[in-house]
């Protein structure tokens, strides 16, 4: 059983995940997807809440696979809730373990700030090929990532601006472009958004065959303000009606959003056009490139 700081951090994180609207959406979606006798794979089981919901929904057997020590928390909850006989807790990464049988239903919450930037697509493709029955139900079944330019002066200073020439009498600017090339989890407010968000596309987890992302989107500035980078979040479909979203304007999840900073801000005027190229080979490391146009002139490139 984890102890000390690690335990406190694990318990805090998994307590945070008990957020009511998230758990209730999974409860309704699992009740609809799980038929009596089904085998369920809980991929990244954490403290086990989705496995408990799968048992409640009538699963005959649940495989709770978890790479972190959180699995020990889950084992305690399975015993305390009388489902230890039905749930098989397996320590390890899903990509490195085998199951004695294939599952009818896959349930997971592996979302990172952009939805797809924590290996969820690669893990799901692997599970589809090795651990699930053909045509298995998937919760979530699709993930859409949305981006928009954002005005975040404080956060830009905190993550990028501090790396500058003259700071504490030194030239710290050598680290500036590295800091600006990383995705930073932040809380974005609706008032920080500078354009109507645009989708990078929807990833259908039942059919996608690559965790890579490559998209070009066009955004139109609705406000005149410095743009410090791109803000991003996701909407994941559990069923036709049930969506988990970290949209700052209407979140059903208490998750942070993504901040993809620019090395230097761009001064936006109303109606400026931004062409944004976004790419990732593996879903984890991302690059972004922004071109700003006013009328037919390019006036900024980052
Ligand atoms: C956001 S938590 C969700 C926990 C729990 N399923 C819930 O909904 O409350 C994601 C968990 O997935 C685990 N994880 C991520 N990818 C995994 C993989 N491929 N195999 C096993 N565990 C994984 C992480 O260690 C983390 O505990």
PDB file of C-alpha atoms and ligand atoms in Angstrom:
ATOM      1  CA  UNK A   1       0.000   0.000   0.000  1.00  0.00           C
ATOM      2  CA  UNK A   2       1.430   3.413  -0.907  1.00  0.00           C
ATOM      3  CA  UNK A   3       2.547   5.580   2.001  1.00  0.00           C
ATOM      4  CA  UNK A   4       3.613   9.136   2.853  1.00  0.00           C
ATOM      5  CA  UNK A   5       3.504  11.925   0.244  1.00  0.00           C
ATOM      6  CA  UNK A   6       2.789   9.477  -2.562  1.00  0.00           C
ATOM      7  CA  UNK A   7      -0.293   8.166  -0.779  1.00  0.00           C
ATOM      8  CA  UNK A   8      -1.563  11.670  -0.036  1.00  0.00           C
ATOM      9  CA  UNK A   9      -1.112  12.637  -3.684  1.00  0.00           C
ATOM     10  CA  UNK A  10      -2.776   9.452  -4.964  1.00  0.00           C
ATOM     11  CA  UNK A  11      -5.741   9.856  -2.614  1.00  0.00           C
ATOM     12  CA  UNK A  12      -6.129  13.533  -3.538  1.00  0.00           C
ATOM     13  CA  UNK A  13      -6.063  12.776  -7.267  1.00  0.00           C
ATOM     14  CA  UNK A  14      -8.571   9.938  -7.025  1.00  0.00           C
ATOM     15  CA  UNK A  15     -10.775  11.943  -4.667  1.00  0.00           C
ATOM     16  CA  UNK A  16     -10.792  14.724  -7.290  1.00  0.00           C
ATOM     17  CA  UNK A  17     -11.955  12.117  -9.839  1.00  0.00           C
ATOM     18  CA  UNK A  18     -15.103  11.446  -7.776  1.00  0.00           C
ATOM     19  CA  UNK A  19     -16.480  14.722  -9.223  1.00  0.00           C
ATOM     20  CA  UNK A  20     -20.233  14.039  -9.389  1.00  0.00           C
ATOM     21  CA  UNK A  21     -21.089  14.851 -12.997  1.00  0.00           C
ATOM     22  CA  UNK A  22     -18.212  12.683 -14.249  1.00  0.00           C
ATOM     23  CA  UNK A  23     -19.119   9.622 -12.152  1.00  0.00           C
ATOM     24  CA  UNK A  24     -22.843   9.944 -12.871  1.00  0.00           C
ATOM     25  CA  UNK A  25     -22.244  10.091 -16.632  1.00  0.00           C
ATOM     26  CA  UNK A  26     -20.109   6.932 -16.485  1.00  0.00           C
ATOM     27  CA  UNK A  27     -22.807   5.285 -14.334  1.00  0.00           C
ATOM     28  CA  UNK A  28     -25.555   5.938 -16.895  1.00  0.00           C
ATOM     29  CA  UNK A  29     -23.322   5.005 -19.846  1.00  0.00           C
ATOM     30  CA  UNK A  30     -22.171   1.733 -18.226  1.00  0.00           C
ATOM     31  CA  UNK A  31     -25.735   0.808 -17.252  1.00  0.00           C
ATOM     32  CA  UNK A  32     -26.667   1.156 -20.949  1.00  0.00           C
ATOM     33  CA  UNK A  33     -23.586  -0.607 -22.378  1.00  0.00           C
ATOM     34  CA  UNK A  34     -23.105  -3.588 -20.034  1.00  0.00           C
ATOM     35  CA  UNK A  35     -25.381  -6.582 -20.610  1.00  0.00           C
ATOM     36  CA  UNK A  36     -25.772  -9.270 -17.930  1.00  0.00           C
ATOM     37  CA  UNK A  37     -22.807 -11.626 -18.108  1.00  0.00           C
ATOM     38  CA  UNK A  38     -20.522  -9.209 -19.937  1.00  0.00           C
ATOM     39  CA  UNK A  39     -16.777  -9.037 -19.383  1.00  0.00           C
ATOM     40  CA  UNK A  40     -15.519  -5.462 -18.855  1.00  0.00           C
ATOM     41  CA  UNK A  41     -11.981  -4.095 -19.175  1.00  0.00           C
ATOM     42  CA  UNK A  42     -11.369  -1.044 -16.941  1.00  0.00           C
ATOM     43  CA  UNK A  43      -8.223   0.360 -18.561  1.00  0.00           C
ATOM     44  CA  UNK A  44      -6.334   2.577 -16.095  1.00  0.00           C
ATOM     45  CA  UNK A  45      -8.588   1.623 -13.200  1.00  0.00           C
ATOM     46  CA  UNK A  46      -7.102   4.072 -10.674  1.00  0.00           C
ATOM     47  CA  UNK A  47      -8.938   3.692  -7.365  1.00  0.00           C
ATOM     48  CA  UNK A  48     -11.494   1.488  -9.121  1.00  0.00           C
ATOM     49  CA  UNK A  49     -14.632   3.612  -9.334  1.00  0.00           C
ATOM     50  CA  UNK A  50     -15.396   2.609 -12.948  1.00  0.00           C
ATOM     51  CA  UNK A  51     -14.978  -1.097 -12.050  1.00  0.00           C
ATOM     52  CA  UNK A  52     -17.481  -0.647  -9.199  1.00  0.00           C
ATOM     53  CA  UNK A  53     -19.924   0.946 -11.650  1.00  0.00           C
ATOM     54  CA  UNK A  54     -19.375  -1.900 -14.131  1.00  0.00           C
ATOM     55  CA  UNK A  55     -20.247  -4.451 -11.397  1.00  0.00           C
ATOM     56  CA  UNK A  56     -23.338  -2.431 -10.490  1.00  0.00           C
ATOM     57  CA  UNK A  57     -24.316  -2.510 -14.185  1.00  0.00           C
ATOM     58  CA  UNK A  58     -24.249  -6.323 -14.136  1.00  0.00           C
ATOM     59  CA  UNK A  59     -20.795  -7.306 -15.389  1.00  0.00           C
ATOM     60  CA  UNK A  60     -19.960 -10.956 -14.725  1.00  0.00           C
ATOM     61  CA  UNK A  61     -16.261 -10.138 -14.611  1.00  0.00           C
ATOM     62  CA  UNK A  62     -14.205  -6.956 -14.624  1.00  0.00           C
ATOM     63  CA  UNK A  63     -10.484  -6.739 -15.377  1.00  0.00           C
ATOM     64  CA  UNK A  64      -9.145  -3.655 -13.572  1.00  0.00           C
ATOM     65  CA  UNK A  65      -5.758  -2.873 -15.121  1.00  0.00           C
ATOM     66  CA  UNK A  66      -3.674  -0.129 -13.522  1.00  0.00           C
ATOM     67  CA  UNK A  67      -0.008   0.791 -13.933  1.00  0.00           C
ATOM     68  CA  UNK A  68       0.329   2.864 -10.741  1.00  0.00           C
ATOM     69  CA  UNK A  69       0.137   2.021  -6.995  1.00  0.00           C
ATOM     70  CA  UNK A  70      -3.463   3.319  -7.114  1.00  0.00           C
ATOM     71  CA  UNK A  71      -4.360  -0.322  -7.773  1.00  0.00           C
ATOM     72  CA  UNK A  72      -3.881  -0.969  -4.042  1.00  0.00           C
ATOM     73  CA  UNK A  73      -6.583   1.613  -3.288  1.00  0.00           C
ATOM     74  CA  UNK A  74      -8.840  -0.140  -5.796  1.00  0.00           C
ATOM     75  CA  UNK A  75      -8.237  -3.543  -4.183  1.00  0.00           C
ATOM     76  CA  UNK A  76      -9.410  -2.129  -0.852  1.00  0.00           C
ATOM     77  CA  UNK A  77     -12.568  -0.701  -2.407  1.00  0.00           C
ATOM     78  CA  UNK A  78     -13.355  -3.938  -4.280  1.00  0.00           C
ATOM     79  CA  UNK A  79     -13.155  -5.899  -0.998  1.00  0.00           C
ATOM     80  CA  UNK A  80     -15.144  -3.292   0.956  1.00  0.00           C
ATOM     81  CA  UNK A  81     -17.906  -3.333  -1.673  1.00  0.00           C
ATOM     82  CA  UNK A  82     -18.193  -7.104  -1.941  1.00  0.00           C
ATOM     83  CA  UNK A  83     -17.027  -7.376  -5.561  1.00  0.00           C
ATOM     84  CA  UNK A  84     -13.527  -8.802  -4.992  1.00  0.00           C
ATOM     85  CA  UNK A  85     -14.717 -12.115  -6.490  1.00  0.00           C
ATOM     86  CA  UNK A  86     -15.891 -10.478  -9.701  1.00  0.00           C
ATOM     87  CA  UNK A  87     -13.033  -8.015 -10.264  1.00  0.00           C
ATOM     88  CA  UNK A  88      -9.573  -9.180 -11.254  1.00  0.00           C
ATOM     89  CA  UNK A  89      -7.060  -6.449 -10.364  1.00  0.00           C
ATOM     90  CA  UNK A  90      -4.018  -6.535 -12.652  1.00  0.00           C
ATOM     91  CA  UNK A  91      -0.921  -4.398 -12.005  1.00  0.00           C
ATOM     92  CA  UNK A  92       0.846  -3.092 -15.104  1.00  0.00           C
ATOM     93  CA  UNK A  93       0.398  -1.147 -18.310  1.00  0.00           C
ATOM     94  CA  UNK A  94      -2.417  -2.454 -20.487  1.00  0.00           C
ATOM     95  CA  UNK A  95       0.007  -2.703 -23.416  1.00  0.00           C
ATOM     96  CA  UNK A  96       2.213  -5.103 -21.437  1.00  0.00           C
ATOM     97  CA  UNK A  97      -0.337  -7.476 -19.910  1.00  0.00           C
ATOM     98  CA  UNK A  98      -2.547 -10.263 -21.289  1.00  0.00           C
ATOM     99  CA  UNK A  99      -6.073 -11.228 -20.251  1.00  0.00           C
ATOM    100  CA  UNK A 100      -7.402 -14.796 -19.967  1.00  0.00           C
ATOM    101  CA  UNK A 101     -10.413 -13.772 -22.109  1.00  0.00           C
ATOM    102  CA  UNK A 102     -11.415 -10.865 -24.338  1.00  0.00           C
ATOM    103  CA  UNK A 103     -13.775  -8.182 -23.006  1.00  0.00           C
ATOM    104  CA  UNK A 104     -17.200  -7.095 -24.312  1.00  0.00           C
ATOM    105  CA  UNK A 105     -16.849  -3.545 -22.986  1.00  0.00           C
ATOM    106  CA  UNK A 106     -13.882  -1.183 -22.611  1.00  0.00           C
ATOM    107  CA  UNK A 107     -14.192   1.661 -20.135  1.00  0.00           C
ATOM    108  CA  UNK A 108     -11.487   4.224 -19.377  1.00  0.00           C
ATOM    109  CA  UNK A 109     -10.743   7.801 -18.466  1.00  0.00           C
ATOM    110  CA  UNK A 110      -7.225   8.426 -19.754  1.00  0.00           C
ATOM    111  CA  UNK A 111      -7.954  11.968 -20.889  1.00  0.00           C
ATOM    112  CA  UNK A 112      -5.238  14.566 -20.710  1.00  0.00           C
ATOM    113  CA  UNK A 113      -5.776  18.280 -21.280  1.00  0.00           C
ATOM    114  CA  UNK A 114      -6.319  17.910 -25.050  1.00  0.00           C
ATOM    115  CA  UNK A 115      -8.185  14.641 -24.540  1.00  0.00           C
ATOM    116  CA  UNK A 116      -5.813  12.615 -26.698  1.00  0.00           C
ATOM    117  CA  UNK A 117      -2.401  13.714 -25.366  1.00  0.00           C
ATOM    118  CA  UNK A 118      -1.776  10.967 -22.838  1.00  0.00           C
ATOM    119  CA  UNK A 119      -1.543   7.849 -24.914  1.00  0.00           C
ATOM    120  CA  UNK A 120      -5.273   7.059 -24.824  1.00  0.00           C
ATOM    121  CA  UNK A 121      -5.404   6.399 -28.551  1.00  0.00           C
ATOM    122  CA  UNK A 122      -2.357   4.098 -28.587  1.00  0.00           C
ATOM    123  CA  UNK A 123      -3.631   2.186 -25.512  1.00  0.00           C
ATOM    124  CA  UNK A 124      -7.096   1.843 -27.052  1.00  0.00           C
ATOM    125  CA  UNK A 125      -5.759   0.582 -30.409  1.00  0.00           C
ATOM    126  CA  UNK A 126      -3.666  -2.020 -28.565  1.00  0.00           C
ATOM    127  CA  UNK A 127      -6.647  -3.059 -26.409  1.00  0.00           C
ATOM    128  CA  UNK A 128      -8.876  -3.355 -29.497  1.00  0.00           C
ATOM    129  CA  UNK A 129      -6.369  -5.671 -31.155  1.00  0.00           C
ATOM    130  CA  UNK A 130      -5.498  -7.908 -28.190  1.00  0.00           C
ATOM    131  CA  UNK A 131      -7.888  -7.523 -25.270  1.00  0.00           C
ATOM    132  CA  UNK A 132     -11.380  -6.859 -26.681  1.00  0.00           C
ATOM    133  CA  UNK A 133     -13.915  -8.902 -28.637  1.00  0.00           C
ATOM    134  CA  UNK A 134     -14.569  -7.648 -32.182  1.00  0.00           C
ATOM    135  CA  UNK A 135     -17.194  -4.894 -32.013  1.00  0.00           C
ATOM    136  CA  UNK A 136     -16.767  -4.391 -28.255  1.00  0.00           C
ATOM    137  CA  UNK A 137     -18.533  -1.373 -26.776  1.00  0.00           C
ATOM    138  CA  UNK A 138     -16.192   1.493 -25.932  1.00  0.00           C
ATOM    139  CA  UNK A 139     -16.675   4.186 -23.310  1.00  0.00           C
ATOM    140  CA  UNK A 140     -15.602   6.730 -24.455  1.00  0.00           C
ATOM    141  CA  UNK A 141     -16.161   5.981 -28.128  1.00  0.00           C
ATOM    142  CA  UNK A 142     -14.828   9.219 -29.602  1.00  0.00           C
ATOM    143  CA  UNK A 143     -12.779  12.248 -28.607  1.00  0.00           C
ATOM    144  CA  UNK A 144     -12.789  15.674 -30.201  1.00  0.00           C
ATOM    145  CA  UNK A 145     -10.090  18.287 -29.453  1.00  0.00           C
ATOM    146  CA  UNK A 146     -10.894  22.000 -29.733  1.00  0.00           C
ATOM    147  CA  UNK A 147      -8.511  24.958 -29.941  1.00  0.00           C
ATOM    148  CA  UNK A 148      -8.787  28.718 -29.802  1.00  0.00           C
ATOM    149  CA  UNK A 149      -6.359  31.636 -29.329  1.00  0.00           C
ATOM    150  CA  UNK A 150      -6.200  32.800 -25.703  1.00  0.00           C
ATOM    151  CA  UNK A 151      -5.275  35.896 -23.707  1.00  0.00           C
ATOM    152  CA  UNK A 152      -3.340  34.567 -20.693  1.00  0.00           C
ATOM    153  CA  UNK A 153      -0.747  37.212 -19.693  1.00  0.00           C
ATOM    154  CA  UNK A 154      -0.032  35.849 -16.193  1.00  0.00           C
ATOM    155  CA  UNK A 155       0.291  32.247 -17.286  1.00  0.00           C
ATOM    156  CA  UNK A 156       2.444  33.226 -20.249  1.00  0.00           C
ATOM    157  CA  UNK A 157       4.762  35.097 -17.896  1.00  0.00           C
ATOM    158  CA  UNK A 158       4.855  32.168 -15.452  1.00  0.00           C
ATOM    159  CA  UNK A 159       5.714  29.479 -18.002  1.00  0.00           C
ATOM    160  CA  UNK A 160       7.571  31.348 -20.779  1.00  0.00           C
ATOM    161  CA  UNK A 161       8.262  34.971 -19.793  1.00  0.00           C
ATOM    162  CA  UNK A 162      10.434  34.102 -16.780  1.00  0.00           C
ATOM    163  CA  UNK A 163      13.036  32.623 -19.145  1.00  0.00           C
ATOM    164  CA  UNK A 164      14.480  35.923 -20.368  1.00  0.00           C
ATOM    165  CA  UNK A 165      17.692  37.852 -20.767  1.00  0.00           C
ATOM    166  CA  UNK A 166      18.428  39.989 -17.691  1.00  0.00           C
ATOM    167  CA  UNK A 167      16.519  37.856 -15.194  1.00  0.00           C
ATOM    168  CA  UNK A 168      18.484  37.866 -11.895  1.00  0.00           C
ATOM    169  CA  UNK A 169      21.383  39.353 -13.896  1.00  0.00           C
ATOM    170  CA  UNK A 170      21.681  36.305 -16.177  1.00  0.00           C
ATOM    171  CA  UNK A 171      20.583  35.415 -19.682  1.00  0.00           C
ATOM    172  CA  UNK A 172      17.949  32.708 -19.072  1.00  0.00           C
ATOM    173  CA  UNK A 173      16.434  33.048 -22.562  1.00  0.00           C
ATOM    174  CA  UNK A 174      18.075  29.848 -23.827  1.00  0.00           C
ATOM    175  CA  UNK A 175      15.222  27.905 -22.185  1.00  0.00           C
ATOM    176  CA  UNK A 176      12.448  30.122 -23.558  1.00  0.00           C
ATOM    177  CA  UNK A 177      11.713  28.211 -26.755  1.00  0.00           C
ATOM    178  CA  UNK A 178      11.746  24.886 -24.885  1.00  0.00           C
ATOM    179  CA  UNK A 179       9.171  26.210 -22.416  1.00  0.00           C
ATOM    180  CA  UNK A 180       7.048  27.503 -25.297  1.00  0.00           C
ATOM    181  CA  UNK A 181       7.146  24.118 -27.039  1.00  0.00           C
ATOM    182  CA  UNK A 182       5.406  22.298 -24.171  1.00  0.00           C
ATOM    183  CA  UNK A 183       1.718  21.932 -23.345  1.00  0.00           C
ATOM    184  CA  UNK A 184       1.011  23.416 -19.904  1.00  0.00           C
ATOM    185  CA  UNK A 185      -2.118  22.463 -17.913  1.00  0.00           C
ATOM    186  CA  UNK A 186      -3.926  25.668 -16.865  1.00  0.00           C
ATOM    187  CA  UNK A 187      -7.390  26.847 -15.926  1.00  0.00           C
ATOM    188  CA  UNK A 188      -8.845  28.882 -18.809  1.00  0.00           C
ATOM    189  CA  UNK A 189     -11.820  31.204 -18.215  1.00  0.00           C
ATOM    190  CA  UNK A 190     -14.422  31.948 -20.920  1.00  0.00           C
ATOM    191  CA  UNK A 191     -13.205  35.578 -20.872  1.00  0.00           C
ATOM    192  CA  UNK A 192      -9.699  34.406 -21.936  1.00  0.00           C
ATOM    193  CA  UNK A 193     -10.930  33.145 -25.334  1.00  0.00           C
ATOM    194  CA  UNK A 194     -10.168  35.330 -28.373  1.00  0.00           C
ATOM    195  CA  UNK A 195     -12.044  33.435 -31.100  1.00  0.00           C
ATOM    196  CA  UNK A 196     -14.751  30.861 -31.615  1.00  0.00           C
ATOM    197  CA  UNK A 197     -13.072  27.461 -30.879  1.00  0.00           C
ATOM    198  CA  UNK A 198     -12.459  25.136 -33.825  1.00  0.00           C
ATOM    199  CA  UNK A 199     -12.235  21.335 -33.790  1.00  0.00           C
ATOM    200  CA  UNK A 200      -9.071  19.473 -34.823  1.00  0.00           C
ATOM    201  CA  UNK A 201     -11.368  16.602 -35.780  1.00  0.00           C
ATOM    202  CA  UNK A 202     -13.055  13.710 -34.021  1.00  0.00           C
ATOM    203  CA  UNK A 203     -11.101  10.550 -33.232  1.00  0.00           C
ATOM    204  CA  UNK A 204     -13.368   7.482 -33.463  1.00  0.00           C
ATOM    205  CA  UNK A 205     -11.768   5.005 -31.046  1.00  0.00           C
ATOM    206  CA  UNK A 206     -13.455   2.000 -32.696  1.00  0.00           C
ATOM    207  CA  UNK A 207     -11.756   2.625 -36.045  1.00  0.00           C
ATOM    208  CA  UNK A 208      -8.737   4.902 -35.627  1.00  0.00           C
ATOM    209  CA  UNK A 209      -5.449   3.212 -36.513  1.00  0.00           C
ATOM    210  CA  UNK A 210      -2.914   5.862 -35.440  1.00  0.00           C
ATOM    211  CA  UNK A 211      -2.341   8.073 -32.376  1.00  0.00           C
ATOM    212  CA  UNK A 212      -0.911  10.790 -34.670  1.00  0.00           C
ATOM    213  CA  UNK A 213      -2.626  14.145 -35.206  1.00  0.00           C
ATOM    214  CA  UNK A 214      -2.115  16.564 -38.077  1.00  0.00           C
ATOM    215  CA  UNK A 215      -4.534  19.399 -38.728  1.00  0.00           C
ATOM    216  CA  UNK A 216      -4.746  22.924 -40.099  1.00  0.00           C
ATOM    217  CA  UNK A 217      -7.512  25.151 -38.759  1.00  0.00           C
ATOM    218  CA  UNK A 218      -8.615  28.720 -39.465  1.00  0.00           C
ATOM    219  CA  UNK A 219      -9.666  30.998 -36.601  1.00  0.00           C
ATOM    220  CA  UNK A 220     -11.055  34.544 -36.702  1.00  0.00           C
ATOM    221  CA  UNK A 221     -10.268  36.959 -33.865  1.00  0.00           C
ATOM    222  CA  UNK A 222     -13.385  38.278 -32.143  1.00  0.00           C
ATOM    223  CA  UNK A 223     -11.490  40.613 -29.810  1.00  0.00           C
ATOM    224  CA  UNK A 224      -8.500  42.957 -29.995  1.00  0.00           C
ATOM    225  CA  UNK A 225      -5.973  41.720 -27.423  1.00  0.00           C
ATOM    226  CA  UNK A 226      -2.536  40.139 -27.126  1.00  0.00           C
ATOM    227  CA  UNK A 227      -2.725  36.407 -27.940  1.00  0.00           C
ATOM    228  CA  UNK A 228      -0.376  34.420 -25.699  1.00  0.00           C
ATOM    229  CA  UNK A 229      -0.960  31.063 -27.280  1.00  0.00           C
ATOM    230  CA  UNK A 230      -3.604  28.462 -28.006  1.00  0.00           C
ATOM    231  CA  UNK A 231      -6.020  27.109 -25.440  1.00  0.00           C
ATOM    232  CA  UNK A 232      -7.310  23.583 -25.891  1.00  0.00           C
ATOM    233  CA  UNK A 233      -9.733  21.107 -24.382  1.00  0.00           C
ATOM    234  CA  UNK A 234     -11.833  18.115 -25.423  1.00  0.00           C
ATOM    235  CA  UNK A 235     -15.302  16.641 -25.719  1.00  0.00           C
ATOM    236  CA  UNK A 236     -15.522  12.840 -25.401  1.00  0.00           C
ATOM    237  CA  UNK A 237     -18.677  10.916 -26.295  1.00  0.00           C
ATOM    238  CA  UNK A 238     -19.744   8.163 -23.911  1.00  0.00           C
ATOM    239  CA  UNK A 239     -23.093   7.696 -25.726  1.00  0.00           C
ATOM    240  CA  UNK A 240     -25.166   9.760 -28.181  1.00  0.00           C
ATOM    241  CA  UNK A 241     -26.432  11.922 -25.330  1.00  0.00           C
ATOM    242  CA  UNK A 242     -23.616  11.706 -22.789  1.00  0.00           C
ATOM    243  CA  UNK A 243     -20.544  13.808 -23.391  1.00  0.00           C
ATOM    244  CA  UNK A 244     -17.627  14.497 -21.069  1.00  0.00           C
ATOM    245  CA  UNK A 245     -16.246  17.926 -21.784  1.00  0.00           C
ATOM    246  CA  UNK A 246     -13.616  20.235 -20.338  1.00  0.00           C
ATOM    247  CA  UNK A 247     -14.844  23.213 -22.399  1.00  0.00           C
ATOM    248  CA  UNK A 248     -14.219  26.229 -20.128  1.00  0.00           C
ATOM    249  CA  UNK A 249     -17.592  27.674 -21.177  1.00  0.00           C
ATOM    250  CA  UNK A 250     -19.590  24.602 -20.167  1.00  0.00           C
ATOM    251  CA  UNK A 251     -17.492  21.949 -18.437  1.00  0.00           C
ATOM    252  CA  UNK A 252     -18.880  18.621 -17.282  1.00  0.00           C
ATOM    253  CA  UNK A 253     -15.394  17.740 -16.009  1.00  0.00           C
ATOM    254  CA  UNK A 254     -13.316  19.694 -13.507  1.00  0.00           C
ATOM    255  CA  UNK A 255     -10.187  19.042 -15.602  1.00  0.00           C
ATOM    256  CA  UNK A 256      -7.606  21.691 -16.504  1.00  0.00           C
ATOM    257  CA  UNK A 257      -7.365  22.937 -20.060  1.00  0.00           C
ATOM    258  CA  UNK A 258      -4.231  22.948 -22.245  1.00  0.00           C
ATOM    259  CA  UNK A 259      -2.119  26.073 -22.808  1.00  0.00           C
ATOM    260  CA  UNK A 260       0.100  25.877 -25.890  1.00  0.00           C
ATOM    261  CA  UNK A 261       2.107  29.108 -25.541  1.00  0.00           C
ATOM    262  CA  UNK A 262       3.721  31.252 -28.234  1.00  0.00           C
ATOM    263  CA  UNK A 263       7.354  32.316 -27.687  1.00  0.00           C
ATOM    264  CA  UNK A 264       6.185  35.958 -28.046  1.00  0.00           C
ATOM    265  CA  UNK A 265       2.534  37.094 -27.998  1.00  0.00           C
ATOM    266  CA  UNK A 266       0.768  38.238 -31.198  1.00  0.00           C
ATOM    267  CA  UNK A 267      -1.248  41.502 -31.091  1.00  0.00           C
ATOM    268  CA  UNK A 268      -4.677  40.587 -32.480  1.00  0.00           C
ATOM    269  CA  UNK A 269      -7.186  43.000 -33.993  1.00  0.00           C
ATOM    270  CA  UNK A 270     -10.843  42.101 -34.523  1.00  0.00           C
ATOM    271  CA  UNK A 271     -11.273  39.980 -37.695  1.00  0.00           C
ATOM    272  CA  UNK A 272      -7.594  38.990 -37.916  1.00  0.00           C
ATOM    273  CA  UNK A 273      -7.276  35.507 -39.397  1.00  0.00           C
ATOM    274  CA  UNK A 274      -5.099  32.859 -37.762  1.00  0.00           C
ATOM    275  CA  UNK A 275      -3.996  29.751 -39.627  1.00  0.00           C
ATOM    276  CA  UNK A 276      -2.892  27.167 -37.077  1.00  0.00           C
ATOM    277  CA  UNK A 277      -1.001  23.984 -37.975  1.00  0.00           C
ATOM    278  CA  UNK A 278      -0.951  21.381 -35.225  1.00  0.00           C
ATOM    279  CA  UNK A 279       0.848  18.048 -35.367  1.00  0.00           C
ATOM    280  CA  UNK A 280       1.809  15.125 -33.171  1.00  0.00           C
ATOM    281  CA  UNK A 281       3.262  11.759 -34.206  1.00  0.00           C
ATOM    282  CA  UNK A 282       2.400   9.878 -31.034  1.00  0.00           C
ATOM    283  CA  UNK A 283      -0.276  12.016 -29.336  1.00  0.00           C
ATOM    284  CA  UNK A 284       2.177  12.976 -26.563  1.00  0.00           C
ATOM    285  CA  UNK A 285       4.673  15.441 -28.085  1.00  0.00           C
ATOM    286  CA  UNK A 286       2.917  18.225 -30.031  1.00  0.00           C
ATOM    287  CA  UNK A 287       4.038  21.091 -32.227  1.00  0.00           C
ATOM    288  CA  UNK A 288       2.026  24.163 -33.273  1.00  0.00           C
ATOM    289  CA  UNK A 289       2.631  26.948 -35.733  1.00  0.00           C
ATOM    290  CA  UNK A 290       0.511  30.124 -36.049  1.00  0.00           C
ATOM    291  CA  UNK A 291       0.268  32.554 -38.977  1.00  0.00           C
ATOM    292  CA  UNK A 292      -1.603  35.839 -38.438  1.00  0.00           C
ATOM    293  CA  UNK A 293      -3.188  37.653 -41.441  1.00  0.00           C
ATOM    294  CA  UNK A 294      -4.874  41.045 -41.597  1.00  0.00           C
ATOM    295  CA  UNK A 295      -6.687  41.439 -44.909  1.00  0.00           C
ATOM    296  CA  UNK A 296      -4.346  39.662 -47.323  1.00  0.00           C
ATOM    297  CA  UNK A 297      -1.105  40.533 -45.497  1.00  0.00           C
ATOM    298  CA  UNK A 298       0.721  38.116 -43.220  1.00  0.00           C
ATOM    299  CA  UNK A 299       1.648  40.204 -40.164  1.00  0.00           C
ATOM    300  CA  UNK A 300       2.858  37.621 -37.672  1.00  0.00           C
ATOM    301  CA  UNK A 301       4.332  34.130 -37.637  1.00  0.00           C
ATOM    302  CA  UNK A 302       5.152  32.047 -34.564  1.00  0.00           C
TER     303      UNK A 302
HETATM  304  C1  LIG B   1      -7.503   9.767 -14.862  1.00  0.00           C
HETATM  305  S1  LIG B   1      -7.081   8.272 -14.047  1.00  0.00           S
HETATM  306  C2  LIG B   1      -8.652   7.436 -14.068  1.00  0.00           C
HETATM  307  C3  LIG B   1      -8.826   6.465 -12.920  1.00  0.00           C
HETATM  308  C4  LIG B   1     -10.183   5.763 -12.868  1.00  0.00           C
HETATM  309  N1  LIG B   1     -10.402   4.946 -14.065  1.00  0.00           N
HETATM  310  C5  LIG B   1     -11.315   6.757 -12.736  1.00  0.00           C
HETATM  311  O1  LIG B   1     -12.031   6.946 -13.722  1.00  0.00           O
HETATM  312  O2  LIG B   1     -11.487   7.341 -11.672  1.00  0.00           O
HETATM  313  C6  LIG B   1      -6.152   7.410 -15.284  1.00  0.00           C
HETATM  314  C7  LIG B   1      -5.398   6.212 -14.724  1.00  0.00           C
HETATM  315  O3  LIG B   1      -4.968   5.407 -15.819  1.00  0.00           O
HETATM  316  C8  LIG B   1      -3.688   4.881 -15.540  1.00  0.00           C
HETATM  317  N2  LIG B   1      -3.149   4.496 -16.865  1.00  0.00           N
HETATM  318  C9  LIG B   1      -2.969   5.307 -17.947  1.00  0.00           C
HETATM  319  N3  LIG B   1      -2.626   4.592 -19.032  1.00  0.00           N
HETATM  320  C10 LIG B   1      -2.586   3.280 -18.627  1.00  0.00           C
HETATM  321  C11 LIG B   1      -2.301   2.060 -19.289  1.00  0.00           C
HETATM  322  N4  LIG B   1      -2.006   2.024 -20.604  1.00  0.00           N
HETATM  323  N5  LIG B   1      -2.333   0.912 -18.565  1.00  0.00           N
HETATM  324  C12 LIG B   1      -2.645   0.932 -17.242  1.00  0.00           C
HETATM  325  N6  LIG B   1      -2.922   2.065 -16.564  1.00  0.00           N
HETATM  326  C13 LIG B   1      -2.905   3.231 -17.250  1.00  0.00           C
HETATM  327  C14 LIG B   1      -2.986   5.993 -14.773  1.00  0.00           C
HETATM  328  O4  LIG B   1      -1.951   5.459 -13.966  1.00  0.00           O
HETATM  329  C15 LIG B   1      -4.143   6.561 -13.949  1.00  0.00           C
HETATM  330  O5  LIG B   1      -4.229   5.944 -12.694  1.00  0.00           O
END
